[in-house]
Coordinates of C-alpha atoms in Angstrom, one line a residue:
X1 CA 143.6 62.0 127.9
X2 CA 143.3 65.1 126.3
X3 CA 141.5 65.4 123.5
X4 CA 144.2 66.3 120.5
X5 CA 146.2 63.1 122.2
X6 CA 143.2 61.1 121.6
X7 CA 142.8 62.1 117.7
X8 CA 146.6 61.6 117.2
X9 CA 146.9 58.2 118.5
X10 CA 143.9 57.8 116.6
X11 CA 145.1 58.8 113.4
X12 CA 147.8 56.8 113.6
X13 CA 146.4 54.3 114.2
X14 CA 144.3 54.6 111.2
X15 CA 147.8 55.2 109.0
X16 CA 149.0 51.5 110.5
X17 CA 146.5 50.0 109.4
X18 CA 145.4 51.8 105.7
X19 CA 144.9 48.7 103.0
X20 CA 144.8 50.9 99.4
X21 CA 141.8 47.9 98.8
X22 CA 140.5 49.3 101.6
X23 CA 140.4 52.9 99.1
X24 CA 138.8 51.3 96.3
X25 CA 136.3 49.4 97.8
X26 CA 134.7 52.3 99.5
X27 CA 135.7 54.9 96.1
X28 CA 133.4 52.2 94.1
X29 CA 130.8 52.3 96.2
X30 CA 130.6 56.3 96.0
X31 CA 130.3 56.2 92.3
X32 CA 126.5 55.2 93.0
X33 CA 125.6 58.3 93.5
X34 CA 129.0 60.1 91.5
X35 CA 130.1 60.3 88.3
X36 CA 133.8 60.6 89.6
X37 CA 136.8 58.8 88.2
X38 CA 138.2 56.6 91.2
X39 CA 141.5 58.8 91.9
X40 CA 139.8 61.6 92.0
X41 CA 137.2 60.0 95.0
X42 CA 140.3 58.4 96.8
X43 CA 141.8 61.1 96.3
X44 CA 138.7 63.2 98.1
X45 CA 138.1 60.5 100.4
X46 CA 141.7 61.2 101.9
X47 CA 141.5 65.5 101.6
X48 CA 138.1 64.2 103.9
X49 CA 140.3 61.5 105.9
X50 CA 142.2 64.5 107.2
X51 CA 140.0 68.1 107.0
X52 CA 136.8 66.3 108.7
X53 CA 138.4 63.5 110.6
X54 CA 135.7 60.5 108.7
X55 CA 136.4 56.6 107.9
X56 CA 136.5 55.8 104.7
X57 CA 132.3 54.0 105.1
X58 CA 131.8 56.9 106.1
X59 CA 132.4 58.5 103.0
X60 CA 130.8 56.1 100.8
X61 CA 127.7 55.4 102.8
X62 CA 126.5 59.0 103.4
X63 CA 127.5 59.6 100.1
X64 CA 129.7 63.1 101.2
X65 CA 131.5 63.1 97.2
X66 CA 127.6 64.6 96.6
X67 CA 127.4 67.5 100.0
X68 CA 129.3 71.0 99.7
X69 CA 132.0 71.9 102.3
X70 CA 129.9 73.7 104.3
X71 CA 127.8 70.4 104.2
X72 CA 130.6 68.2 105.5
X73 CA 131.4 70.0 108.3
X74 CA 128.0 68.8 109.4
X75 CA 128.3 65.3 109.1
X76 CA 128.2 62.9 112.9
X77 CA 131.7 60.5 112.0
X78 CA 133.3 57.3 114.2
X79 CA 136.3 58.8 114.2
X80 CA 134.9 60.8 116.3
X81 CA 132.5 58.6 118.2
X82 CA 135.6 56.9 118.9
X83 CA 137.0 60.4 120.5
X84 CA 134.3 60.8 122.6
X85 CA 133.7 57.0 124.0
X86 CA 137.4 57.5 124.9
X87 CA 137.1 60.8 126.9
X88 CA 133.8 59.7 128.8
X89 CA 133.6 56.3 128.7
X90 CA 135.3 54.9 131.6
X91 CA 137.4 51.5 131.9
X92 CA 134.5 50.7 134.4
X93 CA 132.0 51.3 132.2
X94 CA 132.5 49.3 129.3
X95 CA 133.9 46.4 131.4
X96 CA 129.7 47.1 132.6
X97 CA 128.0 47.2 129.0
X98 CA 130.8 44.5 127.2
X99 CA 130.9 41.4 129.9
X100 CA 127.3 39.6 128.9
X101 CA 127.4 38.0 132.0
X102 CA 128.2 41.1 134.1
X103 CA 125.4 42.7 132.2
X104 CA 122.5 40.5 133.1
X105 CA 123.2 40.9 136.0
X106 CA 123.4 44.4 136.3
X107 CA 120.3 44.9 133.4
X108 CA 118.3 41.8 134.5
X109 CA 115.0 43.8 135.1
X110 CA 115.2 44.8 131.5
X111 CA 116.1 41.8 129.7
X112 CA 113.2 40.3 129.3
X113 CA 114.9 36.9 128.9
X114 CA 116.6 33.9 129.9
X115 CA 119.7 34.1 129.8
X116 CA 123.3 31.6 131.5
X117 CA 127.1 31.4 130.9
X118 CA 127.8 27.3 130.3
X119 CA 130.2 28.4 132.8
X120 CA 128.4 28.3 136.0
X121 CA 125.7 25.4 134.8
X122 CA 126.3 21.8 134.6
X123 CA 124.5 19.1 131.9
X124 CA 121.5 18.1 133.6
X125 CA 120.7 22.0 133.7
X126 CA 122.0 23.6 130.8
X127 CA 119.6 20.3 129.5
X128 CA 116.9 21.7 131.4
X129 CA 117.4 25.6 130.1
X130 CA 117.6 24.2 127.0
X131 CA 114.7 22.1 126.8
X132 CA 112.3 25.4 127.5
X133 CA 113.6 27.7 124.8
X134 CA 114.2 25.5 122.0
X135 CA 115.8 28.2 120.0
X136 CA 118.6 30.2 121.9
X137 CA 121.4 32.1 120.7
X138 CA 125.0 31.4 121.3
X139 CA 127.2 34.9 121.9
X140 CA 131.2 35.3 123.2
X141 CA 131.2 36.4 126.8
X142 CA 132.5 40.3 125.5
X143 CA 131.5 40.6 121.6
X144 CA 130.1 43.6 120.5
X145 CA 128.0 44.8 117.8
X146 CA 126.7 41.0 117.2
X147 CA 130.4 39.6 116.5
X148 CA 130.5 35.5 117.1
X149 CA 126.3 35.0 117.3
X150 CA 124.6 31.4 116.6
X151 CA 121.3 30.7 116.8
X152 CA 121.2 27.0 117.5
X153 CA 117.2 24.8 117.9
X154 CA 116.1 21.8 119.4
X155 CA 119.5 20.9 120.8
X156 CA 119.0 17.2 122.2
X157 CA 123.3 16.6 122.9
X158 CA 124.1 18.6 125.2
X159 CA 127.3 17.6 125.4
X160 CA 128.4 18.3 122.4
X161 CA 126.7 21.8 122.3
X162 CA 129.1 22.9 124.9
X163 CA 131.6 22.1 123.1
X164 CA 130.8 24.0 120.2
X165 CA 130.1 26.5 121.9
X166 CA 132.7 26.8 124.0
X167 CA 135.8 26.4 121.1
X168 CA 133.7 28.4 119.5
X169 CA 134.5 31.0 123.0
X170 CA 131.0 31.6 123.4
X171 CA 129.9 31.8 126.5
X172 CA 127.0 33.4 126.9
X173 CA 123.7 31.2 125.8
X174 CA 119.8 33.9 125.7
X175 CA 116.2 32.5 125.1
X176 CA 115.7 33.6 121.4
X177 CA 113.5 36.8 121.9
X178 CA 109.6 36.5 119.9
X179 CA 109.6 39.7 118.9
X180 CA 106.1 41.8 118.8
X181 CA 103.9 41.1 115.1
X182 CA 104.6 43.9 113.9
X183 CA 108.6 44.1 113.9
X184 CA 108.2 40.5 113.1
X185 CA 106.3 41.8 109.9
X186 CA 109.6 43.3 109.0
X187 CA 111.7 40.7 108.9
X188 CA 110.7 37.7 111.6
X189 CA 113.6 35.6 110.6
X190 CA 115.8 37.9 112.9
X191 CA 114.8 40.4 115.9
X192 CA 114.6 44.0 114.1
X193 CA 116.1 46.7 117.8
X194 CA 115.8 49.9 117.4
X195 CA 119.6 51.9 118.6
X196 CA 118.9 54.0 121.2
X197 CA 122.6 56.8 121.2
X198 CA 122.3 58.8 124.6
X199 CA 124.5 61.0 126.2
X200 CA 124.2 61.2 129.8
X201 CA 125.1 64.8 130.5
X202 CA 126.5 64.8 134.2
X203 CA 126.0 69.1 134.2
X204 CA 122.8 69.3 133.8
X205 CA 120.8 70.6 136.1
X206 CA 118.5 67.3 136.9
X207 CA 120.2 65.6 139.4
X208 CA 121.7 62.7 138.1
X209 CA 122.4 65.3 134.7
X210 CA 119.9 64.9 131.5
X211 CA 119.5 62.0 129.1
X212 CA 120.2 63.4 125.9
X213 CA 118.6 61.8 123.1
X214 CA 121.3 62.0 119.9
X215 CA 120.0 59.3 117.7
X216 CA 116.8 56.8 117.4
X217 CA 117.4 53.4 115.1
X218 CA 115.7 51.5 114.2
X219 CA 117.7 48.4 112.4
X220 CA 116.5 46.0 110.2
X221 CA 117.7 42.0 109.4
X222 CA 117.9 41.0 106.0
X223 CA 119.6 37.5 105.5
X224 CA 121.1 37.1 108.6
X225 CA 119.6 36.1 112.3
X226 CA 120.8 39.1 113.0
X227 CA 119.7 43.1 112.0
X228 CA 123.3 44.6 112.6
X229 CA 124.8 46.4 109.8
X230 CA 127.2 44.9 109.2
X231 CA 125.8 41.5 108.8
X232 CA 123.4 43.1 105.9
X233 CA 121.1 44.5 107.4
X234 CA 120.0 48.0 107.2
X235 CA 118.6 50.4 108.8
X236 CA 116.6 54.3 109.4
X237 CA 116.1 57.0 111.6
X238 CA 112.6 57.4 113.2
X239 CA 111.6 60.3 114.5
X240 CA 110.7 61.2 117.9
X241 CA 107.0 59.5 117.4
X242 CA 108.8 56.2 116.4
X243 CA 108.1 56.2 112.6
X244 CA 110.9 55.2 110.9
X245 CA 112.0 58.8 108.5
X246 CA 113.2 56.9 105.4
X247 CA 114.0 54.2 103.3
X248 CA 116.1 51.4 104.9
X249 CA 120.1 51.4 103.8
X250 CA 122.7 49.3 104.4
X251 CA 126.7 48.4 104.2
X252 CA 126.8 48.9 100.4
X253 CA 124.5 51.5 100.0
X254 CA 121.8 49.0 99.2
X255 CA 118.4 51.3 99.3
X256 CA 115.7 49.6 100.2
X257 CA 112.0 51.3 99.9
X258 CA 110.4 48.2 101.0
X259 CA 111.9 45.0 102.5
X260 CA 112.9 43.2 100.6
X261 CA 112.3 39.8 101.7
X262 CA 108.7 41.0 103.0
X263 CA 107.9 43.7 100.9
X264 CA 107.2 45.2 104.1
X265 CA 106.8 49.0 103.3
X266 CA 110.2 50.9 105.5
X267 CA 109.3 54.5 104.9
X268 CA 106.2 55.2 107.7
X269 CA 106.7 51.9 109.3
X270 CA 105.9 52.4 113.4
X271 CA 108.0 51.1 116.5
X272 CA 105.3 49.7 119.0
X273 CA 105.2 50.7 122.0
X274 CA 107.6 53.6 121.6
X275 CA 106.6 55.9 124.7
X276 CA 107.5 52.9 126.4
X277 CA 111.1 52.4 124.4
X278 CA 112.0 56.3 125.1
X279 CA 111.5 55.5 128.6
X280 CA 113.6 52.2 129.2
X281 CA 116.0 54.4 127.3
X282 CA 116.4 56.9 129.7
X283 CA 116.6 54.0 132.8
X284 CA 119.3 52.5 131.2
X285 CA 121.9 56.0 130.4
X286 CA 120.7 57.4 134.1
X287 CA 122.4 53.0 135.7
X288 CA 124.8 53.5 133.4
X289 CA 127.8 56.9 134.6
X290 CA 130.2 55.2 133.9
X291 CA 129.3 55.1 129.7
X292 CA 127.9 58.5 129.9
X293 CA 128.5 57.9 125.5
X294 CA 126.4 54.9 124.9
X295 CA 124.2 52.9 121.4
X296 CA 121.4 50.6 123.5
X297 CA 119.7 47.8 121.0
X298 CA 116.6 47.6 121.9
X299 CA 113.9 44.5 121.2
X300 CA 110.3 45.1 121.7
X301 CA 108.1 42.1 121.9
X302 CA 104.5 41.4 122.9
X303 CA 104.5 43.0 126.2
X304 CA 106.9 45.6 125.7
X305 CA 111.2 46.4 125.2
X306 CA 114.0 44.7 126.5
X307 CA 117.1 45.3 126.5
X308 CA 119.1 43.4 123.6
X309 CA 122.4 44.8 125.2
X310 CA 124.6 48.2 125.4
X311 CA 127.9 49.1 123.0
X312 CA 130.2 51.7 124.5
X313 CA 131.5 52.3 121.2
X314 CA 128.5 52.6 119.8
X315 CA 128.0 53.1 115.7
X316 CA 126.5 56.8 114.5
X317 CA 123.3 56.1 112.5
X318 CA 122.2 59.6 110.3
X319 CA 120.2 59.7 107.1
X320 CA 122.1 59.0 104.1
X321 CA 121.2 61.9 101.4
X322 CA 120.6 59.7 98.3
X323 CA 117.6 57.6 99.6
X324 CA 116.5 60.3 102.0
X325 CA 117.2 64.2 100.1
X326 CA 118.9 65.1 103.9
X327 CA 122.2 67.1 102.8
X328 CA 123.2 67.7 106.8
X329 CA 124.3 65.1 109.7
X330 CA 123.6 65.4 113.4
X331 CA 127.3 67.0 114.1
X332 CA 125.4 69.6 115.6
X333 CA 122.9 67.7 117.5
X334 CA 126.2 65.8 119.3
X335 CA 128.3 68.8 119.5
X336 CA 124.8 70.4 122.2
X337 CA 124.6 67.2 123.7
X338 CA 128.1 66.5 124.7
X339 CA 129.8 69.9 124.3
X340 CA 133.0 69.2 122.3

């Protein structure tokens, strides 16, 4: 499928789903850094949507109102990310990553946890699993981005548990990961992860291609059992050594230099065992040539990093200008690696 066709189809879907309420919501969010009237912000947001292929949330979260035209051109956007996904990630690659039962089988050596599909086990086997793991997460088979995940503790009625998760569309049950104490110090009520966004450049000179790291992100929970941005979590960017560069930012553009619950400083936080994070990330990327463009979520346990999932439609993460002082985005990094 050509780039022009992908873009036209995407724009058509966006236009069909356009809701005035969204425009107003994100314009009000943009007012946290701009004194411009709502009509001006909405007009600018619509202009950027067409001119820079930019989502409304992109405009608000990355303080686009503050930037010059030259600076705006440097920002990677979710529509552009969607196009990369459609252009490079095959149906087989997407299936390999989306199907959690298949993912658990194909990446078993990097999971670092026990997982079962309730459709594959009887009540006795499930009861034994729940007895070994008093804290578990129930997930939908093909969920992405942390949606539909619930925490269960000390389950005693196995039949009722099976009925509950099955009726909720959750067939995968994972042992809850015990994270590294330093990661827990950030926020103990969720597993805080790193999102490593990679592109496997199969044109590269290395056998099997070259793995390009597009962005390294620290994601931190805040009020939920998962750390996803959509669930109230926050993110910050990491440097080459796994050190957090900027304050955390959530989807409502709140900025946190320290975690509001634990008081742990975010700026300067060092992800433990980051060298092993990089090693496992490269292994994952090379093992998935059917989907060259992936956002890998890894947790850090006391024994080392483990993979949570691979997102074939990875979100985009960049420094927020008002929180970081950085006024240019990662589009040049993506262009250099992907070639679009």
